[in-house]
Short mmCIF file of C-alpha atoms in Angstrom, two decimals:
data_model
loop_
_atom_site.label_atom_id
_atom_site.label_comp_id
_atom_site.label_asym_id
_atom_site.label_seq_id
_atom_site.Cartn_x
_atom_site.Cartn_y
_atom_site.Cartn_z
CA UNK A 929 0.00 0.00 0.00
CA UNK A 930 1.39 3.36 -1.08
CA UNK A 931 2.03 5.65 1.82
CA UNK A 932 0.37 9.06 1.58
CA UNK A 933 2.90 11.88 1.63
CA UNK A 934 2.12 14.42 4.27
CA UNK A 935 2.16 17.98 2.90
CA UNK A 936 4.66 20.38 4.46
CA UNK A 937 3.51 22.37 7.46
CA UNK A 938 1.95 25.67 6.46
CA UNK A 939 4.62 27.51 8.42
CA UNK A 940 7.29 26.04 6.13
CA UNK A 941 5.38 27.01 2.99
CA UNK A 942 4.88 30.56 4.29
CA UNK A 943 8.51 30.92 5.39
CA UNK A 944 9.74 29.80 1.98
CA UNK A 945 7.47 32.27 0.17
CA UNK A 946 8.42 35.21 2.38
CA UNK A 947 12.12 34.35 2.06
CA UNK A 948 11.79 34.27 -1.74
CA UNK A 949 10.22 37.73 -1.75
CA UNK A 950 12.92 39.17 0.51
CA UNK A 951 15.68 37.62 -1.62
CA UNK A 952 14.54 39.65 -4.64
CA UNK A 953 15.37 42.98 -2.95
CA UNK A 954 18.98 44.01 -3.74
CA UNK A 955 21.20 44.73 -0.70
CA UNK A 956 21.75 48.33 -1.84
CA UNK A 957 17.99 48.93 -1.65
CA UNK A 958 17.75 47.81 1.98
CA UNK A 959 16.35 50.36 4.42
CA UNK A 960 18.16 50.69 7.78
CA UNK A 961 16.12 49.01 10.49
CA UNK A 962 15.94 52.13 12.68
CA UNK A 963 14.10 54.02 9.91
CA UNK A 964 11.29 51.46 9.92
CA UNK A 965 10.27 52.02 13.54
CA UNK A 966 8.08 55.09 12.99
CA UNK A 967 4.29 54.86 12.70
CA UNK A 968 4.08 57.08 9.62
CA UNK A 969 6.27 55.77 6.81
CA UNK A 970 4.72 57.45 3.78
CA UNK A 971 7.75 59.71 3.23
CA UNK A 972 10.31 56.93 3.74
CA UNK A 973 11.25 56.72 0.02
CA UNK A 974 12.21 60.39 0.09
CA UNK A 975 14.04 60.32 3.44
CA UNK A 976 15.88 56.99 3.40
CA UNK A 977 18.56 58.15 0.94
CA UNK A 978 18.21 55.20 -1.45
CA UNK A 979 16.56 57.00 -4.35
CA UNK A 980 18.09 59.68 -6.58
CA UNK A 981 16.33 62.99 -7.17
CA UNK A 982 15.49 61.89 -10.72
CA UNK A 983 13.95 58.68 -9.44
CA UNK A 984 11.92 60.57 -6.87
CA UNK A 985 10.73 62.95 -9.58
CA UNK A 986 9.65 60.09 -11.86
CA UNK A 987 7.77 58.23 -9.14
CA UNK A 988 6.08 61.41 -7.95
CA UNK A 989 4.63 62.05 -11.42
CA UNK A 990 1.26 60.79 -12.58
CA UNK A 991 0.83 57.85 -14.95
CA UNK A 992 -0.36 60.23 -17.67
CA UNK A 993 2.74 62.40 -17.19
CA UNK A 994 5.08 59.38 -17.20
CA UNK A 995 3.63 57.92 -20.40
CA UNK A 996 3.84 61.33 -22.08
CA UNK A 997 7.47 61.84 -20.99
CA UNK A 998 8.52 58.39 -22.26
CA UNK A 999 6.81 58.95 -25.59
CA UNK A 1000 8.57 62.31 -25.91
CA UNK A 1001 11.94 60.61 -25.15
CA UNK A 1002 12.40 62.76 -22.04
CA UNK A 1003 12.82 59.68 -19.84
CA UNK A 1004 13.42 56.03 -20.69
CA UNK A 1005 11.36 53.00 -19.81
CA UNK A 1006 14.43 51.49 -18.13
CA UNK A 1007 14.99 54.49 -15.85
CA UNK A 1008 11.28 54.66 -15.06
CA UNK A 1009 11.09 50.98 -14.24
CA UNK A 1010 14.20 51.05 -12.07
CA UNK A 1011 12.77 53.99 -10.12
CA UNK A 1012 9.51 52.17 -9.40
CA UNK A 1013 11.30 48.92 -8.56
CA UNK A 1014 13.35 50.81 -5.96
CA UNK A 1015 10.36 52.58 -4.51
CA UNK A 1016 8.30 49.37 -4.39
CA UNK A 1017 11.16 47.63 -2.55
CA UNK A 1018 11.19 50.42 0.03
CA UNK A 1019 7.41 50.30 0.37
CA UNK A 1020 7.51 46.55 0.95
CA UNK A 1021 10.05 46.87 3.75
CA UNK A 1022 7.75 49.42 5.39
CA UNK A 1023 4.39 47.69 4.90
CA UNK A 1024 4.84 44.09 3.65
CA UNK A 1025 2.82 44.88 0.52
CA UNK A 1026 4.45 42.69 -2.15
CA UNK A 1027 3.50 39.10 -2.94
CA UNK A 1028 5.85 38.62 -5.89
CA UNK A 1029 8.84 40.62 -7.16
CA UNK A 1030 9.91 40.59 -10.82
CA UNK A 1031 12.40 43.45 -10.99
CA UNK A 1032 14.89 41.72 -13.33
CA UNK A 1033 12.21 40.66 -15.81
CA UNK A 1034 10.67 44.14 -15.73
CA UNK A 1035 13.99 45.83 -16.50
CA UNK A 1036 14.59 43.47 -19.43
CA UNK A 1037 11.13 44.28 -20.78
CA UNK A 1038 11.77 47.99 -20.31
CA UNK A 1039 14.97 47.66 -22.37
CA UNK A 1040 13.01 45.96 -25.16
CA UNK A 1041 10.47 48.77 -25.16
CA UNK A 1042 13.19 51.43 -25.31
CA UNK A 1043 14.67 49.60 -28.28
CA UNK A 1044 11.24 49.44 -29.92
CA UNK A 1045 10.93 53.21 -29.60
CA UNK A 1046 14.43 53.69 -31.03
CA UNK A 1047 13.75 51.46 -34.05
CA UNK A 1048 10.14 52.35 -34.82
CA UNK A 1049 10.03 55.94 -33.60
CA UNK A 1050 6.70 55.39 -31.89
CA UNK A 1051 5.37 53.74 -28.72
CA UNK A 1052 4.10 50.18 -28.66
CA UNK A 1053 0.83 51.35 -27.15
CA UNK A 1054 -0.78 53.93 -24.91
CA UNK A 1055 0.89 52.49 -21.75
CA UNK A 1056 4.35 52.22 -23.32
CA UNK A 1057 6.96 51.91 -20.58
CA UNK A 1058 4.58 52.43 -17.65
CA UNK A 1059 5.17 50.13 -14.65
CA UNK A 1060 1.82 48.73 -13.48
CA UNK A 1061 1.29 46.75 -10.26
CA UNK A 1062 -1.10 43.79 -10.09
CA UNK A 1063 -3.17 42.29 -7.27
CA UNK A 1064 -1.84 38.83 -6.45
CA UNK A 1065 -4.86 36.70 -7.41
CA UNK A 1066 -4.99 38.16 -10.94
CA UNK A 1067 -3.28 35.64 -13.18
CA UNK A 1068 -0.01 36.59 -14.81
CA UNK A 1069 1.90 34.01 -16.81
CA UNK A 1070 4.62 32.19 -14.85
CA UNK A 1071 3.53 33.67 -11.52
CA UNK A 1072 1.38 32.27 -8.72
CA UNK A 1073 -2.16 33.42 -7.99
CA UNK A 1074 -2.82 32.02 -4.53
CA UNK A 1075 -5.63 34.22 -3.18
CA UNK A 1076 -3.59 34.15 0.02
CA UNK A 1077 -4.12 30.40 0.48
CA UNK A 1078 -1.42 27.94 1.49
CA UNK A 1079 -3.13 25.18 -0.53
CA UNK A 1080 -2.62 27.17 -3.73
CA UNK A 1081 0.88 28.43 -2.92
CA UNK A 1082 2.62 26.46 -5.69
CA UNK A 1083 0.02 26.83 -8.45
CA UNK A 1084 1.63 28.73 -11.34
CA UNK A 1085 -0.50 30.45 -13.98
CA UNK A 1086 0.12 29.34 -17.57
CA UNK A 1087 -1.41 32.45 -19.13
CA UNK A 1088 -2.24 36.08 -18.45
CA UNK A 1089 -5.61 37.35 -17.29
CA UNK A 1090 -7.25 39.30 -20.10
CA UNK A 1091 -6.59 42.66 -18.41
CA UNK A 1092 -2.88 41.77 -18.03
CA UNK A 1093 -2.67 40.63 -21.65
CA UNK A 1094 -4.38 43.80 -22.83
CA UNK A 1095 -2.04 46.03 -20.83
CA UNK A 1096 1.01 44.11 -22.08
CA UNK A 1097 -0.15 44.74 -25.63
CA UNK A 1098 -0.39 48.44 -24.76
CA UNK A 1099 3.21 48.49 -23.52
CA UNK A 1100 2.75 48.20 -19.74
CA UNK A 1101 5.54 46.70 -17.64
CA UNK A 1102 4.68 44.32 -14.79
CA UNK A 1103 7.20 44.38 -11.96
CA UNK A 1104 5.31 43.38 -8.77
CA UNK A 1105 2.24 41.53 -7.59
CA UNK A 1106 0.70 42.82 -4.37
CA UNK A 1107 -0.72 41.15 -1.31
CA UNK A 1108 -4.33 40.15 -0.74
CA UNK A 1109 -5.85 38.47 2.34
CA UNK A 1110 -6.43 34.81 3.00
CA UNK A 1111 -9.47 33.74 0.88
CA UNK A 1112 -9.76 37.34 -0.47
CA UNK A 1113 -13.00 37.78 1.47
CA UNK A 1114 -11.86 40.42 3.96
CA UNK A 1115 -11.49 44.17 3.96
CA UNK A 1116 -8.09 44.00 5.55
CA UNK A 1117 -5.02 42.18 4.27
CA UNK A 1118 -3.66 39.37 6.42
CA UNK A 1119 -2.75 35.81 5.53
CA UNK A 1120 -0.60 32.99 6.83
CA UNK A 1121 1.17 32.92 3.46
CA UNK A 1122 2.25 36.55 3.18
CA UNK A 1123 1.64 37.93 6.67
CA UNK A 1124 -0.06 41.22 7.52
CA UNK A 1125 0.16 44.29 5.30
CA UNK A 1126 0.34 47.60 7.17
CA UNK A 1127 -0.98 51.08 6.46
CA UNK A 1128 1.97 53.42 5.77
CA UNK A 1129 0.09 56.42 7.20
CA UNK A 1130 -0.07 54.64 10.56
CA UNK A 1131 1.27 51.12 10.86
CA UNK A 1132 -1.08 50.39 13.77
CA UNK A 1133 -3.89 50.52 11.21
CA UNK A 1134 -4.91 48.20 8.39
CA UNK A 1135 -4.33 48.96 4.74
CA UNK A 1136 -7.79 47.56 3.96
CA UNK A 1137 -8.61 44.69 1.64
CA UNK A 1138 -8.80 42.73 -0.33
CA UNK A 1139 -6.67 44.86 -2.69
CA UNK A 1140 -4.73 45.98 0.36
CA UNK A 1141 -1.20 45.57 -0.96
CA UNK A 1142 -2.05 47.87 -3.85
CA UNK A 1143 -3.42 50.49 -1.46
CA UNK A 1144 -0.28 50.50 0.67
CA UNK A 1145 2.03 50.47 -2.36
CA UNK A 1146 0.27 53.39 -4.04
CA UNK A 1147 0.20 55.39 -0.81
CA UNK A 1148 4.02 55.23 -0.85
CA UNK A 1149 4.11 55.86 -4.62
CA UNK A 1150 5.75 52.49 -5.26
CA UNK A 1151 3.19 52.40 -8.05
CA UNK A 1152 1.02 55.02 -9.71
CA UNK A 1153 -1.44 52.61 -11.32
CA UNK A 1154 -2.61 49.28 -9.91
CA UNK A 1155 -4.99 46.59 -11.09
CA UNK A 1156 -7.46 45.54 -8.38
CA UNK A 1157 -10.70 43.61 -8.01
CA UNK A 1158 -13.89 44.38 -6.10
CA UNK A 1159 -16.82 42.17 -5.08
CA UNK A 1160 -17.73 43.90 -1.83
CA UNK A 1161 -15.42 46.88 -1.47
CA UNK A 1162 -12.04 45.36 -2.27
CA UNK A 1163 -10.85 48.29 -4.40
CA UNK A 1164 -12.71 51.02 -2.56
CA UNK A 1165 -11.86 50.18 1.06
CA UNK A 1166 -8.07 50.07 0.49
CA UNK A 1167 -8.31 53.24 -1.60
CA UNK A 1168 -10.19 54.99 1.20
CA UNK A 1169 -7.94 53.68 3.98
CA UNK A 1170 -4.75 54.72 2.14
CA UNK A 1171 -5.93 58.04 0.74
CA UNK A 1172 -5.76 57.15 -2.97
CA UNK A 1173 -8.35 57.08 -5.74
CA UNK A 1174 -10.22 53.90 -6.60
CA UNK A 1175 -12.94 53.00 -9.08
CA UNK A 1176 -15.43 50.14 -9.10
CA UNK A 1177 -17.12 49.97 -12.53
CA UNK A 1178 -20.35 48.18 -13.30
CA UNK A 1179 -20.18 44.50 -14.23
CA UNK A 1180 -19.29 43.91 -17.87
CA UNK A 1181 -17.37 47.15 -18.45
CA UNK A 1182 -13.79 45.99 -17.70
CA UNK A 1183 -12.09 42.65 -18.58
CA UNK A 1184 -12.59 40.25 -15.68
CA UNK A 1185 -11.48 36.81 -16.83
CA UNK A 1186 -8.38 35.08 -15.52
CA UNK A 1187 -8.64 35.34 -11.74
CA UNK A 1188 -8.10 32.79 -8.99
CA UNK A 1189 -10.45 32.69 -6.04
CA UNK A 1190 -13.02 30.76 -4.09
CA UNK A 1191 -16.68 30.71 -5.20
CA UNK A 1192 -15.46 30.72 -8.80
CA UNK A 1193 -18.51 30.71 -11.06
CA UNK A 1194 -20.85 32.34 -8.54
CA UNK A 1195 -23.30 34.57 -10.41
CA UNK A 1196 -25.35 35.97 -7.51
CA UNK A 1197 -22.84 38.75 -6.82
CA UNK A 1198 -20.18 39.23 -9.49
CA UNK A 1199 -16.85 40.93 -8.92
CA UNK A 1200 -15.19 43.45 -11.19
CA UNK A 1201 -11.70 44.57 -12.11
CA UNK A 1202 -10.83 48.22 -11.68
CA UNK A 1203 -8.01 50.66 -10.96
CA UNK A 1204 -6.36 52.17 -7.92
CA UNK A 1205 -4.51 55.35 -8.81
CA UNK A 1206 -3.16 58.66 -7.56
CA UNK A 1207 -5.28 60.84 -9.84
CA UNK A 1208 -8.62 60.70 -11.61
CA UNK A 1209 -6.85 61.25 -14.94
CA UNK A 1210 -4.89 58.04 -14.31
CA UNK A 1211 -8.12 56.17 -13.59
CA UNK A 1212 -9.44 57.29 -16.95
CA UNK A 1213 -6.17 56.21 -18.60
CA UNK A 1214 -6.69 52.74 -17.10
CA UNK A 1215 -10.26 52.50 -18.39
CA UNK A 1216 -9.41 53.63 -21.91
CA UNK A 1217 -6.43 51.23 -22.13
CA UNK A 1218 -8.45 48.31 -20.72
CA UNK A 1219 -10.96 48.60 -23.57
CA UNK A 1220 -8.48 49.60 -26.28
CA UNK A 1221 -8.21 46.18 -27.94
CA UNK A 1222 -11.92 45.25 -28.00
CA UNK A 1223 -11.76 42.79 -25.07
CA UNK A 1224 -15.42 41.83 -25.60
CA UNK A 1225 -14.20 39.76 -28.57
CA UNK A 1226 -12.37 37.51 -26.11
CA UNK A 1227 -14.63 37.68 -23.04
CA UNK A 1228 -18.27 37.24 -24.12
CA UNK A 1229 -19.66 38.57 -20.83
CA UNK A 1230 -18.24 42.02 -21.56
CA UNK A 1231 -20.38 44.72 -23.08
CA UNK A 1232 -19.30 46.20 -26.39
CA UNK A 1233 -19.12 49.72 -24.95
CA UNK A 1234 -15.89 51.67 -25.55
CA UNK A 1235 -14.91 54.14 -22.85
CA UNK A 1236 -16.38 57.58 -23.49
CA UNK A 1237 -13.78 60.28 -22.78
CA UNK A 1238 -16.20 63.13 -23.33
CA UNK A 1239 -19.36 63.15 -21.22
CA UNK A 1240 -21.53 66.03 -20.10
CA UNK A 1241 -22.77 66.61 -16.58
CA UNK A 1242 -25.11 69.39 -15.40
CA UNK A 1243 -23.53 72.71 -14.46
CA UNK A 1244 -25.51 72.54 -11.24
CA UNK A 1245 -25.60 69.10 -9.73
CA UNK A 1246 -28.30 67.52 -7.63
CA UNK A 1247 -26.56 65.31 -5.10
CA UNK A 1248 -27.95 62.94 -2.50
CA UNK A 1249 -25.96 62.87 0.76
CA UNK A 1250 -26.15 59.67 2.74
CA UNK A 1251 -25.06 60.59 6.25
CA UNK A 1252 -25.52 57.02 7.46
CA UNK A 1253 -26.67 53.76 5.89
CA UNK A 1254 -29.04 53.06 8.77
CA UNK A 1255 -26.98 50.08 9.93
CA UNK A 1256 -23.64 51.36 11.25
CA UNK A 1257 -23.17 55.09 11.77
CA UNK A 1258 -19.91 56.76 10.75
CA UNK A 1259 -17.24 57.94 13.15
CA UNK A 1260 -16.67 61.71 13.65
CA UNK A 1261 -13.91 62.10 11.00
CA UNK A 1262 -16.23 60.73 8.29
CA UNK A 1263 -19.09 62.99 9.35
CA UNK A 1264 -16.78 66.02 9.29
CA UNK A 1265 -15.69 65.18 5.74
CA UNK A 1266 -19.30 64.85 4.61
CA UNK A 1267 -20.16 68.21 6.15
CA UNK A 1268 -17.14 69.80 4.46
CA UNK A 1269 -18.13 68.48 1.04
CA UNK A 1270 -21.76 69.54 1.49
CA UNK A 1271 -20.74 73.08 2.48
CA UNK A 1272 -18.40 73.42 -0.51
CA UNK A 1273 -21.02 72.14 -2.96
CA UNK A 1274 -23.73 74.38 -1.56
CA UNK A 1275 -21.40 77.38 -1.78
CA UNK A 1276 -21.10 76.66 -5.50
CA UNK A 1277 -24.88 76.54 -5.94
CA UNK A 1278 -25.35 72.79 -6.20
CA UNK A 1279 -28.52 71.21 -4.81
CA UNK A 1280 -28.11 68.88 -1.83
CA UNK A 1281 -30.77 66.49 -0.55
CA UNK A 1282 -30.57 64.03 2.33
CA UNK A 1283 -30.60 60.51 0.89
CA UNK A 1284 -32.84 58.03 2.69
CA UNK A 1285 -30.98 54.74 3.28
CA UNK A 1286 -34.23 52.86 3.88
CA UNK A 1287 -33.25 49.89 1.68
CA UNK A 1288 -29.63 49.52 2.72
CA UNK A 1289 -30.09 47.21 5.69
CA UNK A 1290 -32.14 44.76 3.63
CA UNK A 1291 -29.69 44.86 0.71
CA UNK A 1292 -26.74 44.35 3.06
CA UNK A 1293 -28.39 41.31 4.67
CA UNK A 1294 -29.33 39.65 1.38
CA UNK A 1295 -25.89 40.39 -0.09
CA UNK A 1296 -24.22 38.58 2.81
CA UNK A 1297 -26.47 35.60 2.14
CA UNK A 1298 -25.42 35.60 -1.50
CA UNK A 1299 -21.72 35.60 -0.60
CA UNK A 1300 -21.96 32.42 1.47
CA UNK A 1301 -24.57 30.19 -0.15
CA UNK A 1302 -22.51 27.10 0.66
CA UNK A 1303 -22.22 28.09 4.31
CA UNK A 1304 -18.50 28.69 3.87
CA UNK A 1305 -17.88 25.03 2.98
CA UNK A 1306 -15.37 25.75 0.21
CA UNK A 1307 -13.50 28.15 2.48
CA UNK A 1308 -13.23 25.57 5.26
CA UNK A 1309 -12.17 22.82 2.84
CA UNK A 1310 -9.48 24.89 1.14
CA UNK A 1311 -8.05 25.94 4.50
CA UNK A 1312 -8.07 22.29 5.50
CA UNK A 1313 -6.31 21.33 2.25
CA UNK A 1314 -3.50 23.70 3.18
CA UNK A 1315 -3.37 22.53 6.80
CA UNK A 1316 -3.68 26.16 7.85
CA UNK A 1317 -5.88 27.92 10.40
CA UNK A 1318 -7.98 30.92 9.43
CA UNK A 1319 -6.40 34.26 10.32
CA UNK A 1320 -8.42 36.20 12.94
CA UNK A 1321 -10.51 38.31 10.55
CA UNK A 1322 -11.37 35.29 8.37
CA UNK A 1323 -12.24 33.19 11.44
CA UNK A 1324 -14.64 35.92 12.57
CA UNK A 1325 -16.10 36.08 9.06
CA UNK A 1326 -16.74 32.35 8.80
CA UNK A 1327 -18.10 32.10 12.33
CA UNK A 1328 -20.40 35.08 11.77
CA UNK A 1329 -21.51 34.72 8.13
CA UNK A 1330 -20.91 31.11 7.10
CA UNK A 1331 -23.60 29.46 9.19
CA UNK A 1332 -26.12 28.09 6.72
CA UNK A 1333 -25.80 25.93 3.60
CA UNK A 1334 -28.53 27.07 1.21
CA UNK A 1335 -30.59 24.72 -0.90
CA UNK A 1336 -31.11 25.48 -4.58
CA UNK A 1337 -34.60 26.72 -3.79
CA UNK A 1338 -33.28 28.98 -1.04
CA UNK A 1339 -30.72 30.44 -3.45
CA UNK A 1340 -33.57 31.26 -5.83
CA UNK A 1341 -35.24 33.16 -2.99
CA UNK A 1342 -32.01 35.13 -2.39
CA UNK A 1343 -31.92 36.06 -6.08
CA UNK A 1344 -35.58 37.10 -6.03
CA UNK A 1345 -35.01 39.28 -2.97
CA UNK A 1346 -31.98 40.92 -4.57
CA UNK A 1347 -33.82 41.66 -7.80
CA UNK A 1348 -36.80 43.12 -5.94
CA UNK A 1349 -34.52 45.40 -3.90
CA UNK A 1350 -32.66 46.49 -7.05
CA UNK A 1351 -35.94 47.53 -8.62
CA UNK A 1352 -37.02 49.40 -5.49
CA UNK A 1353 -33.70 51.25 -5.38
CA UNK A 1354 -33.99 52.25 -9.03
CA UNK A 1355 -37.46 53.64 -8.32
CA UNK A 1356 -36.16 55.64 -5.34
CA UNK A 1357 -33.41 57.08 -7.55
CA UNK A 1358 -35.95 57.94 -10.25
CA UNK A 1359 -38.22 59.67 -7.77
CA UNK A 1360 -35.44 61.96 -6.53
CA UNK A 1361 -33.56 62.16 -9.86
CA UNK A 1362 -30.15 62.86 -8.32
CA UNK A 1363 -27.00 62.99 -10.42
CA UNK A 1364 -25.00 61.10 -7.80
CA UNK A 1365 -24.93 59.98 -4.18
CA UNK A 1366 -22.07 60.93 -1.87
CA UNK A 1367 -21.60 58.65 1.14
CA UNK A 1368 -18.97 57.10 3.40
CA UNK A 1369 -16.81 54.25 2.11
CA UNK A 1370 -16.72 52.76 5.60
CA UNK A 1371 -17.96 53.79 9.06
CA UNK A 1372 -14.33 54.32 10.04
CA UNK A 1373 -11.14 55.62 8.57
CA UNK A 1374 -8.51 52.85 8.36
CA UNK A 1375 -9.35 50.36 11.11
CA UNK A 1376 -7.07 49.06 13.79
CA UNK A 1377 -5.89 45.57 12.80
CA UNK A 1378 -8.57 42.85 13.01
CA UNK A 1379 -11.38 45.38 13.49
CA UNK A 1380 -12.62 45.65 9.86
CA UNK A 1381 -15.94 43.91 10.29
CA UNK A 1382 -18.44 46.00 8.34
CA UNK A 1383 -18.54 46.48 4.56
CA UNK A 1384 -22.12 47.65 4.04
CA UNK A 1385 -21.11 51.06 2.68
CA UNK A 1386 -19.40 49.34 -0.25
CA UNK A 1387 -21.03 45.91 -0.74
CA UNK A 1388 -24.49 47.41 -1.31
CA UNK A 1389 -23.21 49.08 -4.48
CA UNK A 1390 -21.87 45.72 -5.69
CA UNK A 1391 -25.29 44.20 -5.20
CA UNK A 1392 -26.89 47.09 -7.08
CA UNK A 1393 -24.08 47.11 -9.68
CA UNK A 1394 -23.68 50.88 -9.43
CA UNK A 1395 -20.29 52.42 -10.32
CA UNK A 1396 -18.47 54.13 -7.46
CA UNK A 1397 -15.36 56.26 -7.03
CA UNK A 1398 -13.29 56.84 -3.89
CA UNK A 1399 -11.68 60.25 -3.41
CA UNK A 1400 -9.57 61.60 -0.52
CA UNK A 1401 -10.87 64.60 1.46
CA UNK A 1402 -8.84 65.16 4.62
CA UNK A 1403 -7.05 63.52 7.56
CA UNK A 1404 -8.05 62.75 11.13
CA UNK A 1405 -7.80 65.79 13.39
CA UNK A 1406 -7.80 66.14 17.18
CA UNK A 1407 -11.19 67.87 17.05
CA UNK A 1408 -12.82 64.85 15.38
CA UNK A 1409 -14.80 63.76 18.43
CA UNK A 1410 -18.40 62.73 19.05
CA UNK A 1411 -19.03 65.94 20.96
CA UNK A 1412 -18.38 67.94 17.79
CA UNK A 1413 -19.84 65.44 15.31
CA UNK A 1414 -22.51 63.45 17.15
CA UNK A 1415 -24.20 60.35 15.72
CA UNK A 1416 -27.62 60.73 14.16
CA UNK A 1417 -29.28 58.32 16.59
CA UNK A 1418 -28.77 55.72 19.26
CA UNK A 1419 -27.03 52.56 17.96
CA UNK A 1420 -29.14 50.85 15.30
CA UNK A 1421 -27.84 47.35 16.09
CA UNK A 1422 -25.09 45.51 18.02
CA UNK A 1423 -22.60 46.08 15.19
CA UNK A 1424 -23.28 49.83 15.35
CA UNK A 1425 -22.75 49.86 19.11
CA UNK A 1426 -19.53 47.86 18.75
CA UNK A 1427 -18.25 50.21 16.05
CA UNK A 1428 -19.08 53.29 18.13
CA UNK A 1429 -17.14 51.98 21.09
CA UNK A 1430 -14.00 51.72 18.95
CA UNK A 1431 -13.85 55.51 18.71
CA UNK A 1432 -13.89 57.37 22.02
CA UNK A 1433 -13.52 61.13 22.45
CA UNK A 1434 -10.52 60.64 24.70
CA UNK A 1435 -8.60 58.20 22.47
CA UNK A 1436 -10.21 58.17 19.01
CA UNK A 1437 -8.20 60.93 17.28
CA UNK A 1438 -4.92 59.49 18.62
CA UNK A 1439 -5.89 55.90 17.85
CA UNK A 1440 -6.47 56.79 14.19
CA UNK A 1441 -3.75 59.43 14.01
CA UNK A 1442 -2.62 60.28 10.48
CA UNK A 1443 -5.35 58.26 8.79
CA UNK A 1444 -6.72 59.66 5.52
CA UNK A 1445 -10.44 60.46 5.32
CA UNK A 1446 -12.05 59.52 2.03
CA UNK A 1447 -15.58 59.46 0.67
CA UNK A 1448 -17.44 57.65 -2.08
CA UNK A 1449 -19.42 58.98 -5.06
CA UNK A 1450 -21.96 56.62 -6.63
CA UNK A 1451 -23.85 56.87 -9.90
CA UNK A 1452 -26.40 54.98 -11.94
CA UNK A 1453 -25.57 51.59 -13.41
CA UNK A 1454 -23.14 51.69 -16.36
CA UNK A 1455 -22.61 55.44 -15.95
CA UNK A 1456 -18.98 55.14 -14.82
CA UNK A 1457 -17.80 57.93 -17.10
CA UNK A 1458 -20.31 60.35 -15.57
CA UNK A 1459 -19.36 59.33 -12.03
CA UNK A 1460 -15.71 60.02 -12.76
CA UNK A 1461 -16.57 63.40 -14.27
CA UNK A 1462 -18.75 64.33 -11.26
CA UNK A 1463 -15.97 63.23 -8.91
CA UNK A 1464 -13.47 65.42 -10.75
CA UNK A 1465 -15.91 68.34 -10.44
CA UNK A 1466 -16.22 67.76 -6.68
CA UNK A 1467 -12.46 67.35 -6.21
CA UNK A 1468 -11.82 70.57 -8.14
CA UNK A 1469 -14.27 72.41 -5.89
CA UNK A 1470 -12.61 71.02 -2.76
CA UNK A 1471 -9.19 72.08 -4.02
CA UNK A 1472 -10.61 75.46 -5.09
CA UNK A 1473 -9.79 74.94 -8.74
CA UNK A 1474 -12.11 76.26 -11.42
CA UNK A 1475 -14.30 73.26 -12.38
CA UNK A 1476 -14.42 72.30 -16.05
CA UNK A 1477 -17.35 73.61 -18.06
CA UNK A 1478 -20.38 71.33 -18.02
CA UNK A 1479 -23.70 71.32 -19.83
CA UNK A 1480 -26.60 73.56 -18.88
#
């Protein structure tokens, strides 16, 4: 009888993976240990002395500016790639944000692209020479896509995801893959395989999830454009927690094939691919490039809708403000940011109405049912296959949400409930005819580790399939206390009470010190271009720039 070979302990698998990542960082790019002891490490690339002034200048430019400079032969793809490899290495040492490092391959590719420009006198595509970072579970040929699972640690992808292939064809350079949490189903980034990823604004706080490594990397400008995914807030929460821009499009707008993950094939709630970036112009660059090569010819689920670069919005907007979703009320910093945005919009003559969140609790509850129709069985089995325990946030998730295995008939009921609520929400929108809704992205700014337990401010928009953009507004201040920004009501539920207790007047501002405050703008289904344009209008108002001309 053949003896069954016992798989290696998960600790050995994790140690080997982390050692491999560390081995890819050159000794001359190592940050002295004493510089890594501060809470706020955002400026580390500029202060550690590893990067040249030219490299700092390149990495502190936007993606649009970098592409333009390379095409004008002002900078080379090799120099650009080396600068971002350096900065990503520094960011990883500060936050543990990288899952795979491919610096050598990226520099070789950059050299090929420089040679292409020299020979042909034109760029290979609209992303020629731009380093782009990729969330770990998005497949990239000859790399792993583990979804943070020990059981999948050695599975190597034999082809690119469609979005990766499309960007390669447009001249993008892939140099790192970034961390995501165990199972992906968490809005903070922790796994046995990669460890915990930190928030560079305050390392006591989470970077969010599940595209958390991207959020941390972009916050430190180790990337200016990242590819993420979102099925419940996985682009938007890290964007909000790290103070960068993020965009969740509607289903069918961006290429989505070629991902690893549990619940593969689930149609009740469908995830999307989208960008994290440092400017709204870079988000638009991502969207245009993603659709440049007619991806709907290769992924039948995609809609044949090219990205519209020119869209009109009203000169005077009508905006719904959702102060709370009626489930978990926001902490004082979030309320202050909402009040600031409302005041600025009203000063410019825009119409503001209070948005009634009457349907949000029901949508949140049904959405959570849809996520775990098998009662978490696949999650438990895959963890068992890897001989690994769930990390704390995933254990809480499975204990709390994965309690019931639904029959086929029960899953039909979930779908019916979702469709009914979608119709009711559309009618509410029609009745008020707003151009957009502005709301929190989370009740809190970046959470303390293992305290990210509520995703209703983001997952509802996945269930409704409405496009949403995250934009930064401010940072936590000492005056952000309940006394100055009181809740709307007594706690709505135990989760609301628990969340409120996390932020006390005596300790709250210090506990979340340095954390960015971001908000979310939501639009009608498939109107991503309009949502981006409205967000740019709002951001221009907040920065006291003259907004672009819109329609009457």
